[in-house]
C-alpha positions as a Python dict, from the first residue, in 0.01 Angstrom:
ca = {
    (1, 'X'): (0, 0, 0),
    (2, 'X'): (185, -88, -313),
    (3, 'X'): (274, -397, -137),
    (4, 'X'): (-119, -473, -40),
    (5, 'X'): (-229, -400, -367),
    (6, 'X'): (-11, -653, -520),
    (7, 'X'): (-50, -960, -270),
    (8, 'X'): (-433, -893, -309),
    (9, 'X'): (-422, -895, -697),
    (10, 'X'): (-148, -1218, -679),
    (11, 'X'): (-441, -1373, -458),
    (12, 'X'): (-705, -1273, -670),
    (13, 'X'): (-502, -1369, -997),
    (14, 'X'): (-468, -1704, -810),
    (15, 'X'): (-839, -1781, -717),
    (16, 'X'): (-925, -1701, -1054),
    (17, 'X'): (-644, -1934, -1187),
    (18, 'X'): (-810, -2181, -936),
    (19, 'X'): (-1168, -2147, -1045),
    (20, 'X'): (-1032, -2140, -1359),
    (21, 'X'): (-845, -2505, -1339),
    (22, 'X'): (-1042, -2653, -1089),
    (23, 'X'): (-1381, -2750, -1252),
    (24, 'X'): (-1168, -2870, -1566),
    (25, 'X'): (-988, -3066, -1384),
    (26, 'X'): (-1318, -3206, -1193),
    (27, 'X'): (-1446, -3256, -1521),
    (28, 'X'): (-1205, -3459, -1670),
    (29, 'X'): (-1163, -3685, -1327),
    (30, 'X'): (-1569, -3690, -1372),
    (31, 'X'): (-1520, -3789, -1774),
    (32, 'X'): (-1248, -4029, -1657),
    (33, 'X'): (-1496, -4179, -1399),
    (34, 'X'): (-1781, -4216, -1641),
    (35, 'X'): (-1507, -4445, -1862),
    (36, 'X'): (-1388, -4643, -1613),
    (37, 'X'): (-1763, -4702, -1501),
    (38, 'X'): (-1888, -4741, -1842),
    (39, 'X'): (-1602, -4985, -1950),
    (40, 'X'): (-1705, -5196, -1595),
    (41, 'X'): (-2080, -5206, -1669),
    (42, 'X'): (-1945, -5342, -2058),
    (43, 'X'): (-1758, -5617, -1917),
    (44, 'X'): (-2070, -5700, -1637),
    (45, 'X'): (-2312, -5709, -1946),
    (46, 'X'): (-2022, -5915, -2136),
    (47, 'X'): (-2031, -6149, -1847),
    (48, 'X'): (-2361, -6136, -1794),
    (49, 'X'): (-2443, -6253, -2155),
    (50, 'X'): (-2199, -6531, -2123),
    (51, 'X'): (-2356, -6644, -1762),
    (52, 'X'): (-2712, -6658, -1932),
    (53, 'X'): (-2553, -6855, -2217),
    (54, 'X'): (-2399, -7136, -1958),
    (55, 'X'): (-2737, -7142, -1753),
    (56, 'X'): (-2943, -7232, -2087),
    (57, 'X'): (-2666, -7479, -2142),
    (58, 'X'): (-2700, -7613, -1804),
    (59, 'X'): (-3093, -7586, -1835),
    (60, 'X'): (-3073, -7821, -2182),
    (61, 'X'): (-2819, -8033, -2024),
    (62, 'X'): (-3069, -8099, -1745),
    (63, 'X'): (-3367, -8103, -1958),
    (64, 'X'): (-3161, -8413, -2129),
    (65, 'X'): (-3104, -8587, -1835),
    (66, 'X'): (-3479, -8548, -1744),
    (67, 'X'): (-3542, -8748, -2046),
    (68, 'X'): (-3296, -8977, -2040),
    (69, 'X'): (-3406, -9072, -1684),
    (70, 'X'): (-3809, -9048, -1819),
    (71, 'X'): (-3678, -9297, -2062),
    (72, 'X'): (-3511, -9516, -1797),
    (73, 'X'): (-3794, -9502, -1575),
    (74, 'X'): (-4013, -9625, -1865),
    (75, 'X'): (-3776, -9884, -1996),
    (76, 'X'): (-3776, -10046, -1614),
    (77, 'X'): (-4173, -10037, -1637),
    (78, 'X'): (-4162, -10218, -1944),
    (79, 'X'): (-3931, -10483, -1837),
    (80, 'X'): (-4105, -10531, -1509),
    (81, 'X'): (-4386, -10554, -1713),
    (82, 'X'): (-4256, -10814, -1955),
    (83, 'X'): (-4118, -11013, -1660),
    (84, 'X'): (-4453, -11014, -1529),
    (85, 'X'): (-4604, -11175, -1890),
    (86, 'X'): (-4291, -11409, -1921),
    (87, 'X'): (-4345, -11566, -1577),
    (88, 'X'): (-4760, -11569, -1645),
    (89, 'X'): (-4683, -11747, -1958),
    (90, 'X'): (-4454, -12013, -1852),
    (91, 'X'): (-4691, -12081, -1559),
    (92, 'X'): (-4976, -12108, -1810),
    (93, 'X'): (-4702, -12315, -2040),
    (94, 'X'): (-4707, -12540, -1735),
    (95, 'X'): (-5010, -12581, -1634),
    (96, 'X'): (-5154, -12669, -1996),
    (97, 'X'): (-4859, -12956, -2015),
    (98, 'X'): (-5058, -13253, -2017),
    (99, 'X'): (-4897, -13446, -1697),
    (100, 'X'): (-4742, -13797, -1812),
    (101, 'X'): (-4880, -14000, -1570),
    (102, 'X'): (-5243, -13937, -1575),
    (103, 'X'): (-5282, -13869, -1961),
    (104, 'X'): (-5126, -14113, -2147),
    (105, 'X'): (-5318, -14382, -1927),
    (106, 'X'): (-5641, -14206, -1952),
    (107, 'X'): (-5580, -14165, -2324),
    (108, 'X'): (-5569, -14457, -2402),
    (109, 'X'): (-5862, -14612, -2220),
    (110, 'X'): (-6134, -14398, -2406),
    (111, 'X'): (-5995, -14549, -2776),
    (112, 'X'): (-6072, -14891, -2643),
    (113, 'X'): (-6437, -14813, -2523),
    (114, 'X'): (-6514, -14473, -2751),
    (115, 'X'): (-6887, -14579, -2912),
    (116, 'X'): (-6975, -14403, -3222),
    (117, 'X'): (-7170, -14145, -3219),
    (118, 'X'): (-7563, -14162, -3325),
    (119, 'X'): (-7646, -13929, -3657),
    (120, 'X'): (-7448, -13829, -3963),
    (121, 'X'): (-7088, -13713, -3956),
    (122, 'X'): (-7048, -13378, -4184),
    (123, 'X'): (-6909, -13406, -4531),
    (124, 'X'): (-6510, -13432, -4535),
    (125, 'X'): (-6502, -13136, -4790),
    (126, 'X'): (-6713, -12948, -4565),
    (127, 'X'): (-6443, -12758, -4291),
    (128, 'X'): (-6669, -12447, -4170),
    (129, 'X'): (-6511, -12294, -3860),
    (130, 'X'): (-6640, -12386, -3560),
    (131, 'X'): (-6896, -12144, -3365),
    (132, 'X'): (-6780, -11966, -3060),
    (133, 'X'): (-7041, -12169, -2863),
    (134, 'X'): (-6850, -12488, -2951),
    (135, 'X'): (-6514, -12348, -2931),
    (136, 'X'): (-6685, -12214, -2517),
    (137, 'X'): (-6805, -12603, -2478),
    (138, 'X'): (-6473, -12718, -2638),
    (139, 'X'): (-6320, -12518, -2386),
    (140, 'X'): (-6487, -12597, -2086),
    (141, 'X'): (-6458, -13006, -2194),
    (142, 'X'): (-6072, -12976, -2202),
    (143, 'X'): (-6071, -12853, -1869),
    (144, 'X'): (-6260, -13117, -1695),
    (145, 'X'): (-6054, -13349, -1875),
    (146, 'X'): (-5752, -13204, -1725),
    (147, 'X'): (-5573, -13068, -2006),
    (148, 'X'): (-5526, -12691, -1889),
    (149, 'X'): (-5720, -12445, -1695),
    (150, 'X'): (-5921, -12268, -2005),
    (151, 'X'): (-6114, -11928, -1998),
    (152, 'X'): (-6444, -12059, -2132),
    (153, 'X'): (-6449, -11721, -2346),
    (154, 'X'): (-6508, -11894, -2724),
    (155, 'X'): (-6190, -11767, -2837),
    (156, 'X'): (-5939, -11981, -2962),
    (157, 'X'): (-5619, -11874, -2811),
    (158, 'X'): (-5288, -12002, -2759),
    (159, 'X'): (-5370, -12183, -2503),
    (160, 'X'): (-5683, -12349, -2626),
    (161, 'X'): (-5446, -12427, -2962),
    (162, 'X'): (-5220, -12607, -2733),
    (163, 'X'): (-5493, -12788, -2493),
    (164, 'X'): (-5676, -12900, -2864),
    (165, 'X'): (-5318, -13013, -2950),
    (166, 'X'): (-5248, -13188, -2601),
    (167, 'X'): (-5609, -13360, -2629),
    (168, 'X'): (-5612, -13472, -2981),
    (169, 'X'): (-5234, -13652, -2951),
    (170, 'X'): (-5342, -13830, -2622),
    (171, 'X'): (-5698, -13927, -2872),
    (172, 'X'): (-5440, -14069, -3148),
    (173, 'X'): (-5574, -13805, -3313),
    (174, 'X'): (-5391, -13577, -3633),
    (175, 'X'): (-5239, -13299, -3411),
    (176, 'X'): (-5372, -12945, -3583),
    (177, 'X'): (-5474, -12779, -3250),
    (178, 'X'): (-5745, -12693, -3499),
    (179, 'X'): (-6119, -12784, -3306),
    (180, 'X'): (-6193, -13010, -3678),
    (181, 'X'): (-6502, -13256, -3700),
    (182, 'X'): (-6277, -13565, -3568),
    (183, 'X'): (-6227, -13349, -3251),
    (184, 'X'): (-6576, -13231, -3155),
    (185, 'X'): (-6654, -13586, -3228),
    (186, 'X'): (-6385, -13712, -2951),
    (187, 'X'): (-6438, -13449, -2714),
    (188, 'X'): (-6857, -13547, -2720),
    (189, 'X'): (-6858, -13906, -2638),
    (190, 'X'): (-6946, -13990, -2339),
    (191, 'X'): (-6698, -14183, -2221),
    (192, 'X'): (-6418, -13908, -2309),
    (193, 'X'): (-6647, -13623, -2133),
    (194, 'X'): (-6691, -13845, -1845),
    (195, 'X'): (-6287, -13879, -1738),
    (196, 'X'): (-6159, -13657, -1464),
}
């Protein structure tokens, strides 16, 4: 029994050994786990941090190029746009161009044949600017005489400016484009508002 005794204490020495070692050395491959776990989620939240600073890179990147395209977009509008307003004005331009052939004939018919007109002329000294209802019959007299197709609006434009100018050179008039006394005068008579 000797012999029992002493293979059951060697086994019991040896479990207890066991239990003795074995949770230590779960417990350190635990605390070695926990580490290596903790050092991973470090670097994910390292990479993580570095991800979210690229994608607000990206984001102002892409914001930029939102604007920049805005900008182009707008800058096409605006061209189109002054396309648009060149071509209208050079086909106004046009169509206020006294023509050559019919003007300087007509204009110089109405000289010969002009009467005076009946009543007193205003003072010389006296310029007052002219009312929007004879600037609207100024207008609508330069029309019918052919020199431009005129909004009868009683605004002196541009292109009323350059009609006035058109008419009074083919009177032998001073060219002002202003609508003066002298012009009124020329655009009144009979014979003058009586041409095509």
């Amino acid at each position: 029994m000797n012999r029992l005794t002493i293979a059951l204490a060697l086994v019991g020495w040896a479990l207890y050994g066991f239990s003795f070692l074995g949770p230590r050395s779960s417990e350190a491959g635990a605390q070695a786990e926990i580490t290596r776990l903790s050092q991973a989620a470090e670097t994910a939240s390292a990479d993580r941090d570095a991800l979210a600073v690229e994608l607000e890179r990206f984001k102002e990147r892409h914001q930029d190029l939102q604007n920049i395209q805005k900008q182009i977009a707008a800058a096409t509008q605006e061209l189109k746009h002054l396309e648009y307003l060149r071509a209208r004005v050079s086909g106004e331009i046009d169509t206020l161009r006294p023509q050559p052939s019919g003007g300087s004939a007509q204009a110089a018919a109405p000289e010969e044949t002009v009467s005076p007109q009946v009543g007193p002329a205003p003072p010389a000294e006296v310029s007052l600017p002219p009312s929007k209802e004879e600037v609207r019959r100024a207008q609508q007299t330069l029309t019918i005489l052919g020199y431009g197709p005129l909004k009868a609006d009683g605004v002196s434009g541009p292109g009323t400016r350059r009609s006035i100018e058109a008419f009074q050179q083919g009177q032998g008039l001073p060219v002002t484009g202003q609508l003066d006394a002298d012009t009124v005068r020329a655009l009144r008579t009979p014979r003058t508002a009586a041409q095509p």
